[in-house]
CSV table of C-alpha atoms in Angstrom, one decimal:
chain,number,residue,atom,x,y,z
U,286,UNK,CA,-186.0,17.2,-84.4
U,287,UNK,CA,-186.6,15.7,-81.1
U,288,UNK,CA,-187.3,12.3,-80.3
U,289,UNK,CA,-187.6,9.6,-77.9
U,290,UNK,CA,-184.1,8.9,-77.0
U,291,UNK,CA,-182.2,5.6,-75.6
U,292,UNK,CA,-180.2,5.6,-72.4
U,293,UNK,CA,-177.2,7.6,-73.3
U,294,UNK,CA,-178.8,9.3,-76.6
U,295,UNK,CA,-177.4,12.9,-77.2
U,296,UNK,CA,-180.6,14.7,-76.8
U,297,UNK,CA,-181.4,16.2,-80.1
U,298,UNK,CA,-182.7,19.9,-80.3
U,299,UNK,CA,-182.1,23.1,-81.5
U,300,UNK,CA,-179.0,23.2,-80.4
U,301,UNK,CA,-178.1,20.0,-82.0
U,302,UNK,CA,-179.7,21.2,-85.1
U,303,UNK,CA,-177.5,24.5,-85.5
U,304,UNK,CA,-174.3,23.1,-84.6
U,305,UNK,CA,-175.2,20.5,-87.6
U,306,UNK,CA,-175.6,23.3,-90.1
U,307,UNK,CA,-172.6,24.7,-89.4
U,308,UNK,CA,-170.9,21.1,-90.1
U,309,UNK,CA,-173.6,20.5,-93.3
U,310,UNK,CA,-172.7,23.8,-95.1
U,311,UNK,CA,-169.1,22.9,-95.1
U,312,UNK,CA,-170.3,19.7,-96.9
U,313,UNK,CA,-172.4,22.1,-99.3
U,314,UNK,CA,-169.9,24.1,-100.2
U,315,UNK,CA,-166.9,20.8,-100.7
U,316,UNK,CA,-170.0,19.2,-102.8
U,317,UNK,CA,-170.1,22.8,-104.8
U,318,UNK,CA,-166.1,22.4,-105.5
U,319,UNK,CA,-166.7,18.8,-106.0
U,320,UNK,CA,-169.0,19.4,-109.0
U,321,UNK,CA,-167.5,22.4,-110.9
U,322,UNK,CA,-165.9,20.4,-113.1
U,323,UNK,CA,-169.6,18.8,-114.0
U,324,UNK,CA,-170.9,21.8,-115.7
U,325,UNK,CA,-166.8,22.6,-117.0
U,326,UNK,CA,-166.1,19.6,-118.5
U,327,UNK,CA,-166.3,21.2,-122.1
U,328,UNK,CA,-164.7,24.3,-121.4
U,329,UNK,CA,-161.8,22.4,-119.5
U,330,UNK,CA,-161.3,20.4,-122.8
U,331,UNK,CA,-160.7,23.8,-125.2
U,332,UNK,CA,-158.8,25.2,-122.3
U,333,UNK,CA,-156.3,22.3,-121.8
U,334,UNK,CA,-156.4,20.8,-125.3
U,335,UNK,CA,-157.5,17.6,-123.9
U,336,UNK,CA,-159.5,14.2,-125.5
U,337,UNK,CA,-161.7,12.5,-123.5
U,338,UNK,CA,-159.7,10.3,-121.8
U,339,UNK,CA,-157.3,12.9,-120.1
U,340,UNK,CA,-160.5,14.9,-119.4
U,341,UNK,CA,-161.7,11.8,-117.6
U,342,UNK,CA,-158.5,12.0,-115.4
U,343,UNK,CA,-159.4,15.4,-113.7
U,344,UNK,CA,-162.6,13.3,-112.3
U,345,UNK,CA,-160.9,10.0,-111.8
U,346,UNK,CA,-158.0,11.4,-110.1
U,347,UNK,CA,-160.0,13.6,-107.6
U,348,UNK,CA,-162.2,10.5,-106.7
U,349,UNK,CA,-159.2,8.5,-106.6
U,350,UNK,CA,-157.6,10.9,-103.7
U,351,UNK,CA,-161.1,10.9,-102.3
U,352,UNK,CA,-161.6,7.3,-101.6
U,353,UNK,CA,-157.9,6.7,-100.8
U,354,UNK,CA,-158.7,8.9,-98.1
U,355,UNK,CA,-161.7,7.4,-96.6
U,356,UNK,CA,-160.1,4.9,-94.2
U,357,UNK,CA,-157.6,7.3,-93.1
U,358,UNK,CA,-160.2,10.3,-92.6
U,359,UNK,CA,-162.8,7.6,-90.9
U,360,UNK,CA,-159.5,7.2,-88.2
U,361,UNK,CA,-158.6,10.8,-87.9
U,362,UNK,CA,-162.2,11.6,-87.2
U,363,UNK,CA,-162.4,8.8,-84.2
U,364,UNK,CA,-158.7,10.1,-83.2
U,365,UNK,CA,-159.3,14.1,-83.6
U,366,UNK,CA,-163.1,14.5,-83.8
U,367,UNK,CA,-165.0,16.1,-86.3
U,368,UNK,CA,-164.2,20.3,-86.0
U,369,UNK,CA,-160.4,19.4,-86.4
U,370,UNK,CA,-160.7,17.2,-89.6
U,371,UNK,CA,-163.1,20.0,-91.1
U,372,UNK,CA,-161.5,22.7,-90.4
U,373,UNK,CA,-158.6,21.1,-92.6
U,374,UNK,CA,-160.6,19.7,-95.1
U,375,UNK,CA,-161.7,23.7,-96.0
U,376,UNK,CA,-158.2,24.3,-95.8
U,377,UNK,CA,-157.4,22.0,-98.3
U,378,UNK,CA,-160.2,21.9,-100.6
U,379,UNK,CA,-159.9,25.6,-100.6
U,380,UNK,CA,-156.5,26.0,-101.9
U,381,UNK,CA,-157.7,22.8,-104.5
U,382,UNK,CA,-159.9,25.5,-106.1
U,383,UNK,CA,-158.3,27.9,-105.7
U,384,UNK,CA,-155.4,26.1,-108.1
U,385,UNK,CA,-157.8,25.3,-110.3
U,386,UNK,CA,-158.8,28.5,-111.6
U,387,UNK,CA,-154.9,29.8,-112.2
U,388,UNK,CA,-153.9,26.6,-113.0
U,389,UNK,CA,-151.9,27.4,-116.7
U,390,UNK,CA,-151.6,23.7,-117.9
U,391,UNK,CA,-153.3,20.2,-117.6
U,392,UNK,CA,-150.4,19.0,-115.3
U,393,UNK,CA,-151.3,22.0,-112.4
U,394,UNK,CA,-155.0,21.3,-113.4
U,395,UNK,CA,-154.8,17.7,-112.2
U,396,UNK,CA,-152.8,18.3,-108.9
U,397,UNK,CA,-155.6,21.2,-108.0
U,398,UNK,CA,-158.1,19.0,-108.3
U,399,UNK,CA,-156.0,16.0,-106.2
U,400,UNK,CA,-156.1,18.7,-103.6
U,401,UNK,CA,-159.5,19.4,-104.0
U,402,UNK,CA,-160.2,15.7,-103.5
U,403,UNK,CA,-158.4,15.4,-100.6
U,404,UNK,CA,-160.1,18.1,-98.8
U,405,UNK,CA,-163.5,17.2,-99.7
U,406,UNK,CA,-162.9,13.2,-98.5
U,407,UNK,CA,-162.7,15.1,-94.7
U,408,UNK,CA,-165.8,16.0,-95.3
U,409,UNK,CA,-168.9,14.1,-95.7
U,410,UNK,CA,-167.5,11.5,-92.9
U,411,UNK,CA,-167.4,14.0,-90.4
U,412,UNK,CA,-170.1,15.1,-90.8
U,413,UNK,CA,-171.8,11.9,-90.8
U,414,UNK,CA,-170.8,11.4,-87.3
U,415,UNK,CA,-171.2,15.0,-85.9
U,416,UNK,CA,-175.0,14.2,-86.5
U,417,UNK,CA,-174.8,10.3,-84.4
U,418,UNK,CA,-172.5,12.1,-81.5
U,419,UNK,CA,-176.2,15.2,-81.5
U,420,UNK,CA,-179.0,13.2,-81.9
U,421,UNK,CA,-180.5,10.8,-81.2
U,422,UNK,CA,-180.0,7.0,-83.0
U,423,UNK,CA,-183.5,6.8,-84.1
U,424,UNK,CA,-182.9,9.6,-85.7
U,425,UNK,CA,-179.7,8.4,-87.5
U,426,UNK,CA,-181.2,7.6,-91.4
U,427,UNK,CA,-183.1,10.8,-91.2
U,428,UNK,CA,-180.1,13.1,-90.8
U,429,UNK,CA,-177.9,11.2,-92.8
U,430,UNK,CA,-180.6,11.2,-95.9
U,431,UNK,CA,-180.7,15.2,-94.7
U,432,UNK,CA,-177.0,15.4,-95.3
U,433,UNK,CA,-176.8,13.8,-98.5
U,434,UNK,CA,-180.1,16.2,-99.9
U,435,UNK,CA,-177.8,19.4,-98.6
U,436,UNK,CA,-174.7,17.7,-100.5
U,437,UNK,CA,-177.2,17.8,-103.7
U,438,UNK,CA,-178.4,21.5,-103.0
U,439,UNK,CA,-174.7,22.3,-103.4
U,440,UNK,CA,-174.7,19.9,-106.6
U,441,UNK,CA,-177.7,22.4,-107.9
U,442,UNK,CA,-175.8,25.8,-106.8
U,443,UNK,CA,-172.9,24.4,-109.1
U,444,UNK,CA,-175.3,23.4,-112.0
U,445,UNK,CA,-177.5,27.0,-112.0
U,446,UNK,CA,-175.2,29.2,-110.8
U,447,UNK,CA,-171.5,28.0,-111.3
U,448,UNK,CA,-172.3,27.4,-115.0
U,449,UNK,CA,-173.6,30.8,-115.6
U,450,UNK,CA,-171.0,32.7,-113.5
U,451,UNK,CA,-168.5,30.4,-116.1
U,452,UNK,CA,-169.9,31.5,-119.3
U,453,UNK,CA,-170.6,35.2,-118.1
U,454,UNK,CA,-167.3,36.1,-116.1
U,455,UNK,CA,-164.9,33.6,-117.4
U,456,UNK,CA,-163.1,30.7,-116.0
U,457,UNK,CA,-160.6,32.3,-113.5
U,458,UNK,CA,-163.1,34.3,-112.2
U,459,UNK,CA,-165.9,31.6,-111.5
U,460,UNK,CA,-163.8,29.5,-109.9
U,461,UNK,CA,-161.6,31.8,-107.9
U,462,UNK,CA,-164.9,33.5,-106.8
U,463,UNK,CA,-166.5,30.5,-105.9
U,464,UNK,CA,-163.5,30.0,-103.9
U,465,UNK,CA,-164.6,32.8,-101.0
U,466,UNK,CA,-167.2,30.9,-99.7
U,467,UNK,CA,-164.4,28.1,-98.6
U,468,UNK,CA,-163.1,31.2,-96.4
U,469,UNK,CA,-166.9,31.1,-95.2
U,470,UNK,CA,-167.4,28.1,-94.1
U,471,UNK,CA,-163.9,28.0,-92.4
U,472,UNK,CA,-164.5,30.9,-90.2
U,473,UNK,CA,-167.9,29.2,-89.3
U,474,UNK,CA,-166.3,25.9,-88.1
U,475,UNK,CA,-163.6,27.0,-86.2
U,476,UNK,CA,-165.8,30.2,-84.1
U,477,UNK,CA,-169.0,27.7,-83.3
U,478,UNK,CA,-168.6,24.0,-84.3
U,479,UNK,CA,-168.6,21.6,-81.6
U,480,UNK,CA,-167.9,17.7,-81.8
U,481,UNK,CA,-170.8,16.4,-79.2
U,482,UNK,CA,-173.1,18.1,-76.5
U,483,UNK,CA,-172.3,18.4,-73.3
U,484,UNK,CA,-172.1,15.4,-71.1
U,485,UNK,CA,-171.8,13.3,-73.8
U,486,UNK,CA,-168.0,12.8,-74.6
U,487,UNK,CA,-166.9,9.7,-76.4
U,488,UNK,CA,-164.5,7.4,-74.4
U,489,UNK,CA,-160.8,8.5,-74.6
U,490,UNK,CA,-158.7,6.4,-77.1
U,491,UNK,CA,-155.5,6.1,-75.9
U,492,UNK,CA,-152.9,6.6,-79.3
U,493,UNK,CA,-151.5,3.1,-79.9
U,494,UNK,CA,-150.1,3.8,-83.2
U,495,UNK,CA,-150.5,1.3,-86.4
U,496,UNK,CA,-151.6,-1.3,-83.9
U,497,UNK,CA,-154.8,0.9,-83.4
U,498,UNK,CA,-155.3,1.3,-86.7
U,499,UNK,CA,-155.3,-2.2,-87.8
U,500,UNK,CA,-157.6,-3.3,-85.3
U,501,UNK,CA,-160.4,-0.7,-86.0
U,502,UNK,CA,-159.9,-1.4,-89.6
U,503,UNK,CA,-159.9,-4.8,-89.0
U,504,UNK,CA,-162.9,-4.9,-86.4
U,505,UNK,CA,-164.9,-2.9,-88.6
U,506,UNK,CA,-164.3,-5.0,-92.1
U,507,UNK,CA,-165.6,-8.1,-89.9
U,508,UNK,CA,-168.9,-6.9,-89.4
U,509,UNK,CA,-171.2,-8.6,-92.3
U,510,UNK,CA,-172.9,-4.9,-92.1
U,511,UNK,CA,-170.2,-2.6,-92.9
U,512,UNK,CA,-169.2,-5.0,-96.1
U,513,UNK,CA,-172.8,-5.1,-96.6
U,514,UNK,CA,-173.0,-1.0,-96.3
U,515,UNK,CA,-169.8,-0.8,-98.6
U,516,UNK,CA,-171.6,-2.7,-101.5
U,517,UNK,CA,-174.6,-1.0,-101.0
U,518,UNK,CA,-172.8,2.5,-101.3
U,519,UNK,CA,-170.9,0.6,-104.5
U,520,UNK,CA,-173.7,-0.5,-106.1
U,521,UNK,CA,-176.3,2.7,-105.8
U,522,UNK,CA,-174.0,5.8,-106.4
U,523,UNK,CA,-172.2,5.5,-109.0
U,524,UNK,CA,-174.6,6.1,-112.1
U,525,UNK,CA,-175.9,9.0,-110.8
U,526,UNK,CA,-172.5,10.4,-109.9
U,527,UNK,CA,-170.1,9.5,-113.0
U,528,UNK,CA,-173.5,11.2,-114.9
U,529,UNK,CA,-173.3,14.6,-112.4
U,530,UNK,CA,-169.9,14.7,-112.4
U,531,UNK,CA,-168.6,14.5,-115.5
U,532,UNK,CA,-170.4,12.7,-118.4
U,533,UNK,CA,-174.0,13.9,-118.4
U,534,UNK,CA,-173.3,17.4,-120.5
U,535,UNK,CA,-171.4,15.5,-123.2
U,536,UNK,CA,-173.8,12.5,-123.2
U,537,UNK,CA,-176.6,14.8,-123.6
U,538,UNK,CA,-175.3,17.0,-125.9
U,539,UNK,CA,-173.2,15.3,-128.5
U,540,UNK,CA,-175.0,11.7,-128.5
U,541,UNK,CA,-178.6,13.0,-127.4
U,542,UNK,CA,-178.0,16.3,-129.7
U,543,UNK,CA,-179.3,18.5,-127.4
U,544,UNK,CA,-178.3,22.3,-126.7
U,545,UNK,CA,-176.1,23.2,-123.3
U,546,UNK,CA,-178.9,25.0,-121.5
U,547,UNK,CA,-181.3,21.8,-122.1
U,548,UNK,CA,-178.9,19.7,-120.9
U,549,UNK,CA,-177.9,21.8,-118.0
U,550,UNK,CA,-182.0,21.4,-117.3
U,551,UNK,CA,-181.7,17.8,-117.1
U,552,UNK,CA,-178.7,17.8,-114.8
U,553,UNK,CA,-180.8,19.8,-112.5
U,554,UNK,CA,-183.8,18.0,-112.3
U,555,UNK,CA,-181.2,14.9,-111.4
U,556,UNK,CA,-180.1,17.0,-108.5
U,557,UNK,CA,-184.0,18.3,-108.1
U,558,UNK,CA,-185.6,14.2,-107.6
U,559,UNK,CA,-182.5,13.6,-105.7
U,560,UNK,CA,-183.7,15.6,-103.1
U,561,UNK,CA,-187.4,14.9,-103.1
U,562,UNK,CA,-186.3,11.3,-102.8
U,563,UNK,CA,-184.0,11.9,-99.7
U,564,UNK,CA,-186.7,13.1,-97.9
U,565,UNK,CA,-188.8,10.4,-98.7
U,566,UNK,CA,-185.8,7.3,-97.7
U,567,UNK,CA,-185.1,9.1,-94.7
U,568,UNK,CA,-188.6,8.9,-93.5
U,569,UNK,CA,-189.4,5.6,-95.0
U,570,UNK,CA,-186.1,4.0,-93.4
U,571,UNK,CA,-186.7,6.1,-89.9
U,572,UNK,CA,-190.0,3.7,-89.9
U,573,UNK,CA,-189.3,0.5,-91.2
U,574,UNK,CA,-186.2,-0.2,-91.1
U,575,UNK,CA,-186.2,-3.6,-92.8
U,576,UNK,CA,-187.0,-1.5,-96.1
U,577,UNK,CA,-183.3,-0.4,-96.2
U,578,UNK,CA,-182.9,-3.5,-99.0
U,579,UNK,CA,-185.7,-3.5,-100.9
U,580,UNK,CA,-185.4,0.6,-101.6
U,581,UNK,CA,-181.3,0.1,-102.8
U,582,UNK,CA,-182.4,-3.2,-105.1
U,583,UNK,CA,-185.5,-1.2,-106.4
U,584,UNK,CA,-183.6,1.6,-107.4
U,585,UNK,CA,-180.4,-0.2,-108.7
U,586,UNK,CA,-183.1,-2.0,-111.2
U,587,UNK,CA,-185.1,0.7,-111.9
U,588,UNK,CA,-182.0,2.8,-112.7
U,589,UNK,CA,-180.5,-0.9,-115.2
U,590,UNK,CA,-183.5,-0.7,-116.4
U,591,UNK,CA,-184.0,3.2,-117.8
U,592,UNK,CA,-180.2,2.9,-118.7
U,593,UNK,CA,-181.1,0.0,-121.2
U,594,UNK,CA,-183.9,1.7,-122.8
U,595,UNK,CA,-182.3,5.0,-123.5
U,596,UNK,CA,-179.1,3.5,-124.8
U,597,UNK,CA,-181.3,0.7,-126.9
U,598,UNK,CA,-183.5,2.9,-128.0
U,599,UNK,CA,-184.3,2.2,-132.2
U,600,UNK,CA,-184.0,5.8,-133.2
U,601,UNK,CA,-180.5,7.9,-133.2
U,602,UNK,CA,-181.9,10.0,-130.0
U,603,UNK,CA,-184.3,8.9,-127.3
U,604,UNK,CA,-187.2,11.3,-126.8
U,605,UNK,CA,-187.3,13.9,-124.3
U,606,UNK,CA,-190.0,12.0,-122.5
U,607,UNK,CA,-187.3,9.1,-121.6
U,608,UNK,CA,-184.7,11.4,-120.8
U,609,UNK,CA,-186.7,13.3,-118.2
U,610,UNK,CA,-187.2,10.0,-116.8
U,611,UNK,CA,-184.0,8.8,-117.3
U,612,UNK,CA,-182.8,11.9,-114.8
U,613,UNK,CA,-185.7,11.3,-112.5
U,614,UNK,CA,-184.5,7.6,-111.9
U,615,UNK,CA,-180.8,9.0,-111.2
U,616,UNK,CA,-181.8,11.3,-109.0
U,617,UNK,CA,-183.1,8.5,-106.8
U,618,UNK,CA,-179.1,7.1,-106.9
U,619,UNK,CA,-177.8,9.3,-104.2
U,620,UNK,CA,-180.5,8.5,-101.7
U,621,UNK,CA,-180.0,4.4,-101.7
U,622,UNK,CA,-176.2,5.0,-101.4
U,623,UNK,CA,-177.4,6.6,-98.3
U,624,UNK,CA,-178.6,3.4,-97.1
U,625,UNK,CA,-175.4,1.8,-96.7
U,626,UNK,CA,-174.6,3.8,-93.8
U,627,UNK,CA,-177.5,2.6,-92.7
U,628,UNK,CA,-176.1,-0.9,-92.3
U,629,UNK,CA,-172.6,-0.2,-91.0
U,630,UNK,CA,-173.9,1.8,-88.3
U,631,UNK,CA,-175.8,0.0,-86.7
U,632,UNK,CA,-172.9,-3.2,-87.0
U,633,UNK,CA,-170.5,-1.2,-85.4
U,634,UNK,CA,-170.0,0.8,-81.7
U,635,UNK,CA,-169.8,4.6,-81.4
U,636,UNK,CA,-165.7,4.4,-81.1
U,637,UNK,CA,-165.7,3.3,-84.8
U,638,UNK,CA,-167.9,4.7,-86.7
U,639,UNK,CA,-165.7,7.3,-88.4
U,640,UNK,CA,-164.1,4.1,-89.8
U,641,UNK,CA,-166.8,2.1,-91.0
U,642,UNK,CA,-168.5,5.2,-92.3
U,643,UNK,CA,-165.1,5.6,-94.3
U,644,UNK,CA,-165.0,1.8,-95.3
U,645,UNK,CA,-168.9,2.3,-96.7
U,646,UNK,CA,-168.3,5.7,-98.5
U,647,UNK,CA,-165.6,4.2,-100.4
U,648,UNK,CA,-168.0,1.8,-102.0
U,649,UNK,CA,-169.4,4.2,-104.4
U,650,UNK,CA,-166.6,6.2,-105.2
U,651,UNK,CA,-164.3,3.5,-106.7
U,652,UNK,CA,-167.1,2.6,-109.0
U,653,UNK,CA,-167.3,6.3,-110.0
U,654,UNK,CA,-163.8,6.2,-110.6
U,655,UNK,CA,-164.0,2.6,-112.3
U,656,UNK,CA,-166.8,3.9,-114.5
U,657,UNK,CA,-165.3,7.1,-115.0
U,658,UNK,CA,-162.0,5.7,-116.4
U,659,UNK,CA,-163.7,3.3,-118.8
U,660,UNK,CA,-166.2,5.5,-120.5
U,661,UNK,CA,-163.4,8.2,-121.0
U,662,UNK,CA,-161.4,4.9,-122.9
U,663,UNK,CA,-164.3,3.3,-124.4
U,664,UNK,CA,-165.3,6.7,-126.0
U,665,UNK,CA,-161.9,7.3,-127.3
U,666,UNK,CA,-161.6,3.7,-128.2
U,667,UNK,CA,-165.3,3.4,-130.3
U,668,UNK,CA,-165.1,7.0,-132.0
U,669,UNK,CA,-167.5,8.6,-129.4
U,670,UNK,CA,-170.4,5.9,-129.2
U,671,UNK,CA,-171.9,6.3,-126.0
U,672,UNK,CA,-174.4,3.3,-126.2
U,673,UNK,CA,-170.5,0.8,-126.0
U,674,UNK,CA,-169.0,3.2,-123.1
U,675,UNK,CA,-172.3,3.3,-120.9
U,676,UNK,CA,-172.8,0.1,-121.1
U,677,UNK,CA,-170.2,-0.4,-118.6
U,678,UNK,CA,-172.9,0.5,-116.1
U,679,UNK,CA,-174.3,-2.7,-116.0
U,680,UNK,CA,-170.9,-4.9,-115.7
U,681,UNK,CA,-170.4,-3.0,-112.3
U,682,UNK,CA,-174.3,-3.3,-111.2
U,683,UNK,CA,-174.2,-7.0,-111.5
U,684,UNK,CA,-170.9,-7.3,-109.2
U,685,UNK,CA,-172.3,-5.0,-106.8
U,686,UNK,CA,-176.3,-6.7,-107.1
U,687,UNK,CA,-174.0,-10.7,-106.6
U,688,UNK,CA,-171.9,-9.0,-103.1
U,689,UNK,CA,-175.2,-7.8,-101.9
U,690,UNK,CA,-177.4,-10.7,-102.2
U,691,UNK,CA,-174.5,-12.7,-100.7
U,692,UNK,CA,-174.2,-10.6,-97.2
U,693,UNK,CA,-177.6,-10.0,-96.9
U,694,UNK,CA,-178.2,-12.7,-94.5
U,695,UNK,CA,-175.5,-12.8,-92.4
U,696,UNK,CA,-175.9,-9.1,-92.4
U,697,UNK,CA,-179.7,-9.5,-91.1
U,698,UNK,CA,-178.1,-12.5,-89.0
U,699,UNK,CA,-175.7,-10.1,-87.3
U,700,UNK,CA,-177.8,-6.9,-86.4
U,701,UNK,CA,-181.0,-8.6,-84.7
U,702,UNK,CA,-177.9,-10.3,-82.5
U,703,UNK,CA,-176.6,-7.0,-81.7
U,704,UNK,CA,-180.2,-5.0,-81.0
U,705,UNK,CA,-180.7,-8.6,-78.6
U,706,UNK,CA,-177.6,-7.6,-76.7
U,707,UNK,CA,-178.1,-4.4,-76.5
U,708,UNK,CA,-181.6,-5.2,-75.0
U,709,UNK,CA,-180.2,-7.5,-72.6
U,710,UNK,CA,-177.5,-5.1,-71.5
U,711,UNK,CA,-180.1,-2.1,-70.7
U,712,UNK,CA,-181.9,-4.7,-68.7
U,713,UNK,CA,-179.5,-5.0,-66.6
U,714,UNK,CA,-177.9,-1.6,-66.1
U,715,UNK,CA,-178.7,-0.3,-62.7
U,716,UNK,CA,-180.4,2.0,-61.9
């Protein structure tokens, strides 16, 4: 994973590389937690006696928590550096878990999974910038594309193997054995994670209270990019993750009428294309970086676009052929939302970018959470007709496509300023 570095570029290596795991496979295993409840959601409505709409809430509220908790995460990560922030984050989305598979009502259901929530929000951010503080920025939409495919592998681990461990051992036992591996990953972070390489420490931030948080929230909200980055994250993620999450298995198998383990296929081969196409962004962006836009827009229409057929489709079912598709296009979801990052970092110096990272990530998961909500209504609302409650897709693709095409520019406008600067300012260091 070496490359040729800028001035001041951590250098990369192997090094670099295995410190990163260690921070990645704590993402793997929040992702896992995250998406239990995907493969779940019918057994958590027998188990709680629940309609649609309150089973909604276990995903909205969890998302909710999570994207609450992006700005504040984004500052504890610039304050306290990455191993601290993880190390609680396991802690919490442990325990989350770990309440979920005792849990004897709806009511200590829905606080596990508010814990859970919290927990995983310390995670992805973190991670995002233990990989800018250990290699180099070239490198930066390749590792982030890498983080997001080992978020999905944990996505697929949940699918294939949380689903069968739930149907073979029970529900206390899946999800309170799924819980050791948060021990795991806990042990690993505190014994060998690192926050940067030697040499390479971040400037000291002196503690200045809600002052300093205003000002990097502010500072970082100014930059055209990170609003840019925050759409971009709004726009992409959301279809594929309201589908993983939560309403794929009953879409699939009450309004597509197909059996669990089909359906459970499908969901995998989401997961499967999301990872194929995360290696192909990364590398694609890494190169050309002005195809950052065009790769979000193409997949947000593509995506509008097999939506519409499958719900307009003349017959009662669509045909297997469109449903493979369907997932295939989905998968590529995850990826673009990746590219967001890819505009607020470069808008915004090293000292913030655990807070414009957390500004971005929240993009996607309040229109998860939006989408989320209304389907679980609209369902309840229209007697179960998916076609009404999906449609809600499109309202929030619309807004996102209109906030996009309106901060493109200034966006652009913004970043060749900065990479001038920048270009200037090496000039004229000294040697």
């Amino acid at each position: 994973m070496r490359s040729a570095a800028l001035p001041g570029d951590p250098p990369g290596g192997r090094r670099a590389v295995a410190v990163w795991g260690i921070g990645v496979s704590v993402y793997f295993v929040a992702v896992i937690f995250r998406t239990s409840l995907g493969v779940a959601g019918l057994d958590a409505a027998d188990r709680f006696d629940v309609n649609a709409s309150a089973l909604s809430t276990f995903s909205i509220l969890q998302l909710l928590v999570y994207a609450g908790m992006q700005i504040p995460v984004g500052l504890l990560v610039d304050r306290l550096g990455t191993k601290k922030v993880l190390a609680i984050g396991t802690v919490l989305f442990t325990l989350g878990q770990l309440g979920f598979a005792f849990s004897p009502s709806y009511g200590t259901a829905l606080a596990s999974r508010a814990l859970l929530g919290c927990g995983d929000a310390m995670t992805f951010i973190s991670v995002l910038r233990l990989g800018t503080r250990w290699f180099p920025a070239r490198r930066g939409p390749l590792i982030a594309q890498l983080a997001g495919l080992v978020g999905m592998a944990g996505n697929l681990v949940s699918t294939l193997v949380l689903a069968r461990l739930l149907h073979g051992v029970g529900w206390t036992a899946a999800f309170a054995g799924s819980a050791g591996a948060g021990a795991v990953v806990l042990v690993l972070a505190l014994l060998f994670l690192k926050d940067h390489p030697e040499g390479h420490e971040p400037e000291p931030l002196p503690h200045q209270g809600a002052a300093y948080v205003r000002r990097q929230v502010a500072a970082s909200w100014r930059e055209p990019g990170t609003r840019l980055g925050l759409w971009v994250h709004f726009t992409t993620q959301f279809p594929a993750m309201v589908f993983l999450l939560l309403w794929g298995m009953p879409f699939l198998v009450e309004a597509q009428g197909l059996s669990r383990a089909t359906a459970g296929e499908l969901l995998t081969l989401v997961v499967l294309s999301n990872m194929v196409v995360g290696l192909v962004y990364g590398q694609v962006v890494a190169r050309h970086h002005e195809a950052r836009l065009p790769l979000a827009l193409g997949t947000v229409a593509a995506t509008a676009a097999l939506w519409a057929t499958t719900l307009l489709w003349p017959t009662e079912t669509a045909p297997m052929w469109l449903l493979i598709v369907l997932c295939a296009v989905l998968g590529a979801c995850g990826p673009a939302s990746m590219l967001g990052f890819d505009f607020a970092r470069p808008a915004n110096p090293p000292e913030r970018q655990g807070t414009a990272s957390g500004i971005t990530n929240m993009g996607g998961f309040v229109a998860s959470m939006t989408t989320l909500l209304a389907i679980g209504v609209l369902l309840d609302a229209t007697g179960d007709d998916y076609t009404v409650a999906f449609s809600v897709v499109f309202v929030l693709q619309a807004l996102g496509v209109s906030q996009i095409l309106r901060l493109r520019k200034r966006a652009a406008r913004r970043e060749r300023e900065r990479l001038v600067a920048s270009r200037v300012e090496t000039v004229h260091v000294p040697a």
